[in-house]
N, CA, C and O atoms as a DFTB+ gen file, in Angstrom:
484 C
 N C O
     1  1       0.842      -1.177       0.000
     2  2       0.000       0.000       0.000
     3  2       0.887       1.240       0.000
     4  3       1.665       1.423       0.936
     5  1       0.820       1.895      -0.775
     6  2       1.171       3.290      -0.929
     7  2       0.987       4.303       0.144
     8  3      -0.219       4.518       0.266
     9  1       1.609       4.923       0.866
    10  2       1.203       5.983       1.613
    11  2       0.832       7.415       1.112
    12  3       1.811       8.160       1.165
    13  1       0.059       7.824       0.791
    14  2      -0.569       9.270       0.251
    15  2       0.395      10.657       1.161
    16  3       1.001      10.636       2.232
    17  1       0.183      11.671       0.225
    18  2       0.692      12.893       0.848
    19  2      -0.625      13.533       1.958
    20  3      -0.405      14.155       2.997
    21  1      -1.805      13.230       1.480
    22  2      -2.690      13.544       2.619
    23  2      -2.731      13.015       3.900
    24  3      -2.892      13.641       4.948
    25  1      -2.521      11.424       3.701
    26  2      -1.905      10.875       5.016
    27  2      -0.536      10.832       5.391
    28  3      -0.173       9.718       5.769
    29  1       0.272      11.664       5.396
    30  2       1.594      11.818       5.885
    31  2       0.763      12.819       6.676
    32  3       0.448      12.666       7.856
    33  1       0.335      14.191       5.667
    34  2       0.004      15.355       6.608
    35  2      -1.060      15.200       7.707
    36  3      -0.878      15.511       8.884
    37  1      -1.985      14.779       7.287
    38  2      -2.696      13.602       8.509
    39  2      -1.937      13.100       9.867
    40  3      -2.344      12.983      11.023
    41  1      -0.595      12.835       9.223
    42  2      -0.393      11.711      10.446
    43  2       0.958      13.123      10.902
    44  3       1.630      12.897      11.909
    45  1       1.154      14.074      10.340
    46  2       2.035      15.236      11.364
    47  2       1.360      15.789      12.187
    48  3       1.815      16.119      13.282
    49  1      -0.187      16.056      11.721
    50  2      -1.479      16.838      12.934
    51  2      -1.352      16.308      14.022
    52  3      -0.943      16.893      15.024
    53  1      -1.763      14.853      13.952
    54  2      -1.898      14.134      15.041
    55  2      -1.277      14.393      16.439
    56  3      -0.065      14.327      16.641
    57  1      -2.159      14.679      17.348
    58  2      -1.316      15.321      19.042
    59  2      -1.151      13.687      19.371
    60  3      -2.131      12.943      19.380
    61  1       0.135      13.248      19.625
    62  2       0.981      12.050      20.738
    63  2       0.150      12.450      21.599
    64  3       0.880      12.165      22.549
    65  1      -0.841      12.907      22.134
    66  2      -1.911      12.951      23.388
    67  2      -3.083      12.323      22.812
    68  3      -3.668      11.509      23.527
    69  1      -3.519      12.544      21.688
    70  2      -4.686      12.262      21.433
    71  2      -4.367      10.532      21.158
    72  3      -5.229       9.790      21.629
    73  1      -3.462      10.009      20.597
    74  2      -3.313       9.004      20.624
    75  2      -2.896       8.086      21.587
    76  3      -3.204       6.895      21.551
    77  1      -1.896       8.834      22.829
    78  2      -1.072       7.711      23.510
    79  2      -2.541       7.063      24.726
    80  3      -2.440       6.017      25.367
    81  1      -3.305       7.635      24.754
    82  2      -4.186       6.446      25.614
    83  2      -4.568       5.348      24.585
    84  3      -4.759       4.273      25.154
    85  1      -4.762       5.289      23.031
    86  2      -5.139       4.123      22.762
    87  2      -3.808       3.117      22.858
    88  3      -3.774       1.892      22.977
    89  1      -2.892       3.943      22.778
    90  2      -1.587       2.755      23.070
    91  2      -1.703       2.274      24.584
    92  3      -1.637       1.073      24.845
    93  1      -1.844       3.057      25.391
    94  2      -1.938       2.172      27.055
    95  2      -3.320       1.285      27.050
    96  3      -3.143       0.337      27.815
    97  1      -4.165       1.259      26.674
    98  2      -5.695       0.534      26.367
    99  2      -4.778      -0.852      25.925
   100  3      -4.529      -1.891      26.536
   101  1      -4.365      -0.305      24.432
   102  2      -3.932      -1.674      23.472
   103  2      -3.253      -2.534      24.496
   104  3      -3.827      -3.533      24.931
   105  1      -1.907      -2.146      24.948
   106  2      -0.975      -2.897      25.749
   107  2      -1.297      -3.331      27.353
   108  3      -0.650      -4.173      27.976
   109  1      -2.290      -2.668      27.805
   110  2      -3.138      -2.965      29.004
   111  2      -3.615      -4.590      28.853
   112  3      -3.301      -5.590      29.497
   113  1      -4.812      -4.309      27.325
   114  2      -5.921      -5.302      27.454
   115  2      -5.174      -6.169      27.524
   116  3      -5.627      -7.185      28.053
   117  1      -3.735      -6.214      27.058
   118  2      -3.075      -7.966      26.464
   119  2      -2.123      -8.061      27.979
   120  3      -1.037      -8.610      27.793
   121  1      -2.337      -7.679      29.196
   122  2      -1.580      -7.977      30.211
   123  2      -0.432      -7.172      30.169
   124  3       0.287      -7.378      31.147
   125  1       0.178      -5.980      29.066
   126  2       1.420      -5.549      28.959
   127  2       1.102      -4.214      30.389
   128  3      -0.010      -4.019      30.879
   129  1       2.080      -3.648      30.701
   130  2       1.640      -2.823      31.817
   131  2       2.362      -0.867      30.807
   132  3       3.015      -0.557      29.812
   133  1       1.639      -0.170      31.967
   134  2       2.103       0.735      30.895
   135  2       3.435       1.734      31.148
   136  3       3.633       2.864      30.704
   137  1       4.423       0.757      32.180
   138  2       6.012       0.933      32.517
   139  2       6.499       0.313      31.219
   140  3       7.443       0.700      30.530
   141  1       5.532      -0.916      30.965
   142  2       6.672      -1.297      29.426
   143  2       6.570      -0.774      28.707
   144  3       7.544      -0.649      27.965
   145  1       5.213      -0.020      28.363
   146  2       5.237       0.812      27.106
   147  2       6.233       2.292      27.345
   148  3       6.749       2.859      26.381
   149  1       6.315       2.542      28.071
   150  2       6.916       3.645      28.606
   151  2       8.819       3.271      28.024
   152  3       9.804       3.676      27.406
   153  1       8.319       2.383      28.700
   154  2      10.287       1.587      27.538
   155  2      10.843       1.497      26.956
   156  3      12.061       1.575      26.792
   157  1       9.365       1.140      26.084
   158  2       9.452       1.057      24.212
   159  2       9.400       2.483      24.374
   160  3      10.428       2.695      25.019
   161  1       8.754       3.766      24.160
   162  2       9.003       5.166      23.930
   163  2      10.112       5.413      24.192
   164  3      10.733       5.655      23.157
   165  1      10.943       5.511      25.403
   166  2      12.170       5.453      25.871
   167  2      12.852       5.310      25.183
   168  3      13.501       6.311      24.881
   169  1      13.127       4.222      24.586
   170  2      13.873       3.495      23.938
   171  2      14.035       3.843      22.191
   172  3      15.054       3.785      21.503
   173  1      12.944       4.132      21.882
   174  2      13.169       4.810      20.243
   175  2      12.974       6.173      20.191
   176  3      13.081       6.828      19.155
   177  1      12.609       6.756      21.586
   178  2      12.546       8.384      21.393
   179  2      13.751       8.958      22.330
   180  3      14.264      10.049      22.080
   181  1      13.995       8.478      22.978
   182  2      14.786       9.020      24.268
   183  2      14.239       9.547      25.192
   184  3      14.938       9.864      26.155
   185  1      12.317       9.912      25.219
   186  2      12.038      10.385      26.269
   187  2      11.510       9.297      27.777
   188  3      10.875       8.244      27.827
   189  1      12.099      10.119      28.791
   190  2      11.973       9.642      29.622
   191  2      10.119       9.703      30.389
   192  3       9.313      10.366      29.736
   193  1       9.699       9.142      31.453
   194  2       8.239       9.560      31.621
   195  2       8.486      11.072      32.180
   196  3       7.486      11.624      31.723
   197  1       8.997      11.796      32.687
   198  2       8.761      13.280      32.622
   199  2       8.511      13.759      31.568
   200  3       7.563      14.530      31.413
   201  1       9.383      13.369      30.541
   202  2       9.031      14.574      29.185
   203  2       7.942      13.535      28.565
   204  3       7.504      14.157      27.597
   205  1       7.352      12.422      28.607
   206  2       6.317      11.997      27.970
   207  2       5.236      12.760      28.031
   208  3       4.599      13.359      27.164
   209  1       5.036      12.578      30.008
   210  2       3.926      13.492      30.628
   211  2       3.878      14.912      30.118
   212  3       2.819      15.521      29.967
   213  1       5.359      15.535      29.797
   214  2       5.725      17.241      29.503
   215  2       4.782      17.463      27.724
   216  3       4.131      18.436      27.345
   217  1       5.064      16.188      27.006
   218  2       4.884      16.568      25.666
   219  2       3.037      16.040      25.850
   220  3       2.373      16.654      25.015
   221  1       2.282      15.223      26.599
   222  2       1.004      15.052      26.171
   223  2       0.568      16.571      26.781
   224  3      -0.060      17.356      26.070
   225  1       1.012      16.952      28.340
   226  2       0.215      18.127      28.627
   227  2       0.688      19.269      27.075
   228  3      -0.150      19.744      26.308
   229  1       1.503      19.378      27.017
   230  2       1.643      20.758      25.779
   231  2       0.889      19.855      24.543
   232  3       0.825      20.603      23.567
   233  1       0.376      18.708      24.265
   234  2      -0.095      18.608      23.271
   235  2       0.196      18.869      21.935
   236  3      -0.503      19.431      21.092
   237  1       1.584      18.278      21.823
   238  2       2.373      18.558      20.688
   239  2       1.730      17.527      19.998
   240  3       1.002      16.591      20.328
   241  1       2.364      18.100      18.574
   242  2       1.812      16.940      17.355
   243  2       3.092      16.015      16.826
   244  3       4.286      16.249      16.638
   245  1       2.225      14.827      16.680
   246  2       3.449      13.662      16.474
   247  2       5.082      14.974      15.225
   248  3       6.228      15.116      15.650
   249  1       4.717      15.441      14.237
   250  2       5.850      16.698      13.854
   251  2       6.842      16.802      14.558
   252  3       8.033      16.543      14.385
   253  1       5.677      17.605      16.188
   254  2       6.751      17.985      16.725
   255  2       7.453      17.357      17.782
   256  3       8.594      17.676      18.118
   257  1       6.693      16.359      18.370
   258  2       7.109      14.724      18.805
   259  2       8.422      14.416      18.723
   260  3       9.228      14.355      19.651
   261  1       8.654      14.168      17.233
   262  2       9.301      13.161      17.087
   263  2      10.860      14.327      16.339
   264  3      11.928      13.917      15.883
   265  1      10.360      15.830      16.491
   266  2      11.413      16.711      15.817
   267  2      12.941      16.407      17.229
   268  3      14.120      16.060      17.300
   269  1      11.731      16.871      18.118
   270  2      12.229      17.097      19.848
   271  2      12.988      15.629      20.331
   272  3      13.786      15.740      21.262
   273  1      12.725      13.910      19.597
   274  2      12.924      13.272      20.190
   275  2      14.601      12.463      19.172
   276  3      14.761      12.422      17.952
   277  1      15.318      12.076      20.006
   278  2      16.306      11.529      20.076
   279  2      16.177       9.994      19.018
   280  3      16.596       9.013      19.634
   281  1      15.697       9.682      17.632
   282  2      15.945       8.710      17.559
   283  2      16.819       7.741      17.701
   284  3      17.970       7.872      17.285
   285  1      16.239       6.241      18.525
   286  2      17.433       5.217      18.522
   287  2      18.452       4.923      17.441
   288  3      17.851       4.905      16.367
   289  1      19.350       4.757      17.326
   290  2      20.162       4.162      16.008
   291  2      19.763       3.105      15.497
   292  3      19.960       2.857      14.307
   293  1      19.068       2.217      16.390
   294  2      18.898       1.026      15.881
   295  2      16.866       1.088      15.538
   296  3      16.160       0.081      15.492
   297  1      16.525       2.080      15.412
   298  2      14.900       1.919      15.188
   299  2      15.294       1.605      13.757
   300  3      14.497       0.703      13.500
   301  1      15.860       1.744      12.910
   302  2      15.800       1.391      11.106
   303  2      15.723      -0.257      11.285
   304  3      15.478      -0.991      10.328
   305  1      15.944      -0.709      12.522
   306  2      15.626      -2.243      12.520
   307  2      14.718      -3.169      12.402
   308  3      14.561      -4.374      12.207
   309  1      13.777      -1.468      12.724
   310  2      12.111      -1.846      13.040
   311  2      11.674      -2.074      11.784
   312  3      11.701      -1.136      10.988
   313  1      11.071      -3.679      11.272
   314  2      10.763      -3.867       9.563
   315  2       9.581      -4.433      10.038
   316  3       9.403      -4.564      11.249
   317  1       8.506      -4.886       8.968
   318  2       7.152      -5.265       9.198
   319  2       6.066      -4.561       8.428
   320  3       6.175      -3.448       7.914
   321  1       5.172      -5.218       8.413
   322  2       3.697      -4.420       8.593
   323  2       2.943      -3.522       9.313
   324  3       2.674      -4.093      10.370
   325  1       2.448      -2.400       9.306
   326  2       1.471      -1.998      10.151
   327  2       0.525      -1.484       9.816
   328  3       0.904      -0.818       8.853
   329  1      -0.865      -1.256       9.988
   330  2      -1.840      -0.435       9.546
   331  2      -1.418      -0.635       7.531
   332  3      -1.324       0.382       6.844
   333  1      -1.302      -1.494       7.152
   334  2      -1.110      -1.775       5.709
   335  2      -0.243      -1.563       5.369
   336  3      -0.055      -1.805       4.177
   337  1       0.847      -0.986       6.153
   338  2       2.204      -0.016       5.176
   339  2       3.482      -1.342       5.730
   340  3       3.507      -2.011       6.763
   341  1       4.261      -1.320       4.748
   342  2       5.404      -1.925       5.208
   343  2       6.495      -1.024       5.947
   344  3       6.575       0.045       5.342
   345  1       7.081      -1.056       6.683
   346  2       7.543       0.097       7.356
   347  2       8.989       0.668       6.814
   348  3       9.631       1.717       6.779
   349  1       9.064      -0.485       6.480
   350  2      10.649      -0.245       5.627
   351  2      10.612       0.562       4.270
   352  3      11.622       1.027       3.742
   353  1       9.123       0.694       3.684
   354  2       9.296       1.579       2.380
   355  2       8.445       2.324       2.223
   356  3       7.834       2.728       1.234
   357  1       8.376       2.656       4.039
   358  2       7.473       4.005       3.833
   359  2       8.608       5.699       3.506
   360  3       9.665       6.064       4.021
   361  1       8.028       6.113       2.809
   362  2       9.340       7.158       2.121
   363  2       9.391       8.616       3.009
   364  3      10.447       9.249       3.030
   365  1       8.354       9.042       3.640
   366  2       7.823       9.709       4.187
   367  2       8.756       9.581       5.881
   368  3       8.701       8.585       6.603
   369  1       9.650      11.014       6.234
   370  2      10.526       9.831       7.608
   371  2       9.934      10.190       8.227
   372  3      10.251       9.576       9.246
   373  1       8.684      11.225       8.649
   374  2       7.794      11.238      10.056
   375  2       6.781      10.038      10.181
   376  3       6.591       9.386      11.208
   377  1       6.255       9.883       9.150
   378  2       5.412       8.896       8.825
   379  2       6.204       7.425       8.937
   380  3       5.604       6.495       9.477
   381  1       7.097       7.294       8.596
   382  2       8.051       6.257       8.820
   383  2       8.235       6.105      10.623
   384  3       7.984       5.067      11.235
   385  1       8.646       7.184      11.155
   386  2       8.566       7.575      12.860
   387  2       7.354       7.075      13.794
   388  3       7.354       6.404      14.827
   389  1       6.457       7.581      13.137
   390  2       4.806       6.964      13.601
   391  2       5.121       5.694      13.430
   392  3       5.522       5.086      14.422
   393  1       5.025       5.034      12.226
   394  2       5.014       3.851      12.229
   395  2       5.581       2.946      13.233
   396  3       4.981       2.103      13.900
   397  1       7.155       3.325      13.242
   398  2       8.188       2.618      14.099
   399  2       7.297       2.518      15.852
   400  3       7.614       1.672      16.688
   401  1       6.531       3.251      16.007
   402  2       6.132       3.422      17.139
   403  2       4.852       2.495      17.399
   404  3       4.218       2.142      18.393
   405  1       4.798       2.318      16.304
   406  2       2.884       1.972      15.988
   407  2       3.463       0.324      16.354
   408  3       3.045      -0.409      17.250
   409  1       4.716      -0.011      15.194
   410  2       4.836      -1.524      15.745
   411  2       5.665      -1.615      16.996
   412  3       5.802      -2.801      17.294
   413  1       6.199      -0.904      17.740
   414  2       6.974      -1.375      18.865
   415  2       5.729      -1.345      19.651
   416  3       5.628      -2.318      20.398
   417  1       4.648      -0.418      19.701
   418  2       3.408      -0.625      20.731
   419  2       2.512      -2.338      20.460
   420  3       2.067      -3.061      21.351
   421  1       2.476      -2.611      18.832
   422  2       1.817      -3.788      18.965
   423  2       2.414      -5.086      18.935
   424  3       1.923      -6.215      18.928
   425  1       4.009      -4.513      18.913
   426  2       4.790      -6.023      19.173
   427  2       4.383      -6.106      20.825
   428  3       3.671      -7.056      21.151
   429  1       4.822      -5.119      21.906
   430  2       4.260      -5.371      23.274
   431  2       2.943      -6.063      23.292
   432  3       2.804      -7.155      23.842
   433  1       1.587      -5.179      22.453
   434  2       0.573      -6.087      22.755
   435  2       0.837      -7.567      22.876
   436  3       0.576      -8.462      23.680
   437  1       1.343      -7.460      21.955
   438  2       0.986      -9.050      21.322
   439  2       2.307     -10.215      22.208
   440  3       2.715     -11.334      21.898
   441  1       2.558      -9.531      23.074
   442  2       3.758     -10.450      24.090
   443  2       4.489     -10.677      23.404
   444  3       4.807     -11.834      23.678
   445  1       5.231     -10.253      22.354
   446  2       6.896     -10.459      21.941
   447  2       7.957      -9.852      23.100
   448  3       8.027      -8.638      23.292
   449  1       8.721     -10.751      23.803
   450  2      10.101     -10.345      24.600
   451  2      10.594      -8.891      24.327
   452  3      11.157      -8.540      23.291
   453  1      10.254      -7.937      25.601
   454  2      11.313      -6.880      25.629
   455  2      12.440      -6.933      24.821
   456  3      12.528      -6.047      23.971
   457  1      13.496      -7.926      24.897
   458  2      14.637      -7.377      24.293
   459  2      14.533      -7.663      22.675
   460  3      15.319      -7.246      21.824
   461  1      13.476      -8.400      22.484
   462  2      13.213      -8.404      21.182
   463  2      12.365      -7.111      20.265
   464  3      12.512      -6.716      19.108
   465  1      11.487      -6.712      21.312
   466  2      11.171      -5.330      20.890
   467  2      11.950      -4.058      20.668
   468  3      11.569      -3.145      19.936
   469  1      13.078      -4.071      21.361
   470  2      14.027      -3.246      21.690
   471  2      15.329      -3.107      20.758
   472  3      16.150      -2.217      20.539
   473  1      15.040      -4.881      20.161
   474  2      16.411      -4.694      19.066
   475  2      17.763      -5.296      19.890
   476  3      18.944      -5.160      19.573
   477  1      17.254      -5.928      20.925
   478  2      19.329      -6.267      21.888
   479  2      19.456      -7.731      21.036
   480  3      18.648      -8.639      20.838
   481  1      21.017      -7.491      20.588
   482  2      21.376      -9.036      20.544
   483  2      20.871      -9.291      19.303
   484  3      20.935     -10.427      18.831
C-alpha cells in the first residue's frame, strides 16, 4: 500500500496525546503494563516519563514529537507491517517515525520479549 501525501500530513497533525491512551488501552488489554510501554518510547525516542507526561500536557503533534525526540540508532531495525504499510518503504521519515512506534506498541501487545522489541542481541 502506498502511503498518500494527505496521510503523511494527517499523520504530522496528530497530538501524541490524542493518541497515547489508545496505546496504554492496546498494551493494558493484552496484560502488557504501561512501565513497558513507557520503555518502548524510551527506547526509540529518548524520552523519559517526565518529558512523555511534559509533551502530552503541551499537546504537541506527532511533527513535533518526534522533531524534539532523540531517535534510537537502531529503530531502522524496526521492519514489518502496520496499519497496511510496510515500514521499511514508507518514504515519508515522520510517517516512517509513527510507524516505528505503531509496531513497537503492537509487538508489546501481542507479548513479543522486551529485548526483542528493543532490538538487543
Amino acid at each position: 500500500m502506498k502511503v498518500t501525501e494527505e496521510h503523511n500530513k494527517r499523520v504530522a497533525k496528530l497530538t501524541f496525546a490524542s493518541v497515547y491512551p489508545h496505546y496504554v488501552t492496546k498494551v493494558e488489554k493484552k496484560d502488557r503494563t504501561q512501565d513497558e510501554l513507557h520503555q518502548v518510547i524510551e527506547w526509540l525516542t529518548g524520552f523519559d516519563l517526565d518529558k512523555i507526561n511534559e509533551l502530552i500536557k503541551e499537546k504537541v503533534t506527532f511533527n513535533t514529537f518526534f522533531e524534539r525526540a532523540k531517535l534510537n540508532p537502531n529503530a531502522s531495525l524496526i521492519k514489518g507491517v502496520i496499519c497496511g504499510y510496510r515500514i521499511e518503504e514508507i518514504d515519508n521519515e515522520l510517517t516512517q517515525k509513527v510507524r516505528y512506534l505503531d509496531k513497537l506498541v503492537d509487538e508489546l501487545a501481542k507479548g513479543r520479549k522486551m529485548e526483542k522489541i528493543l532490538r538487543e542481541g
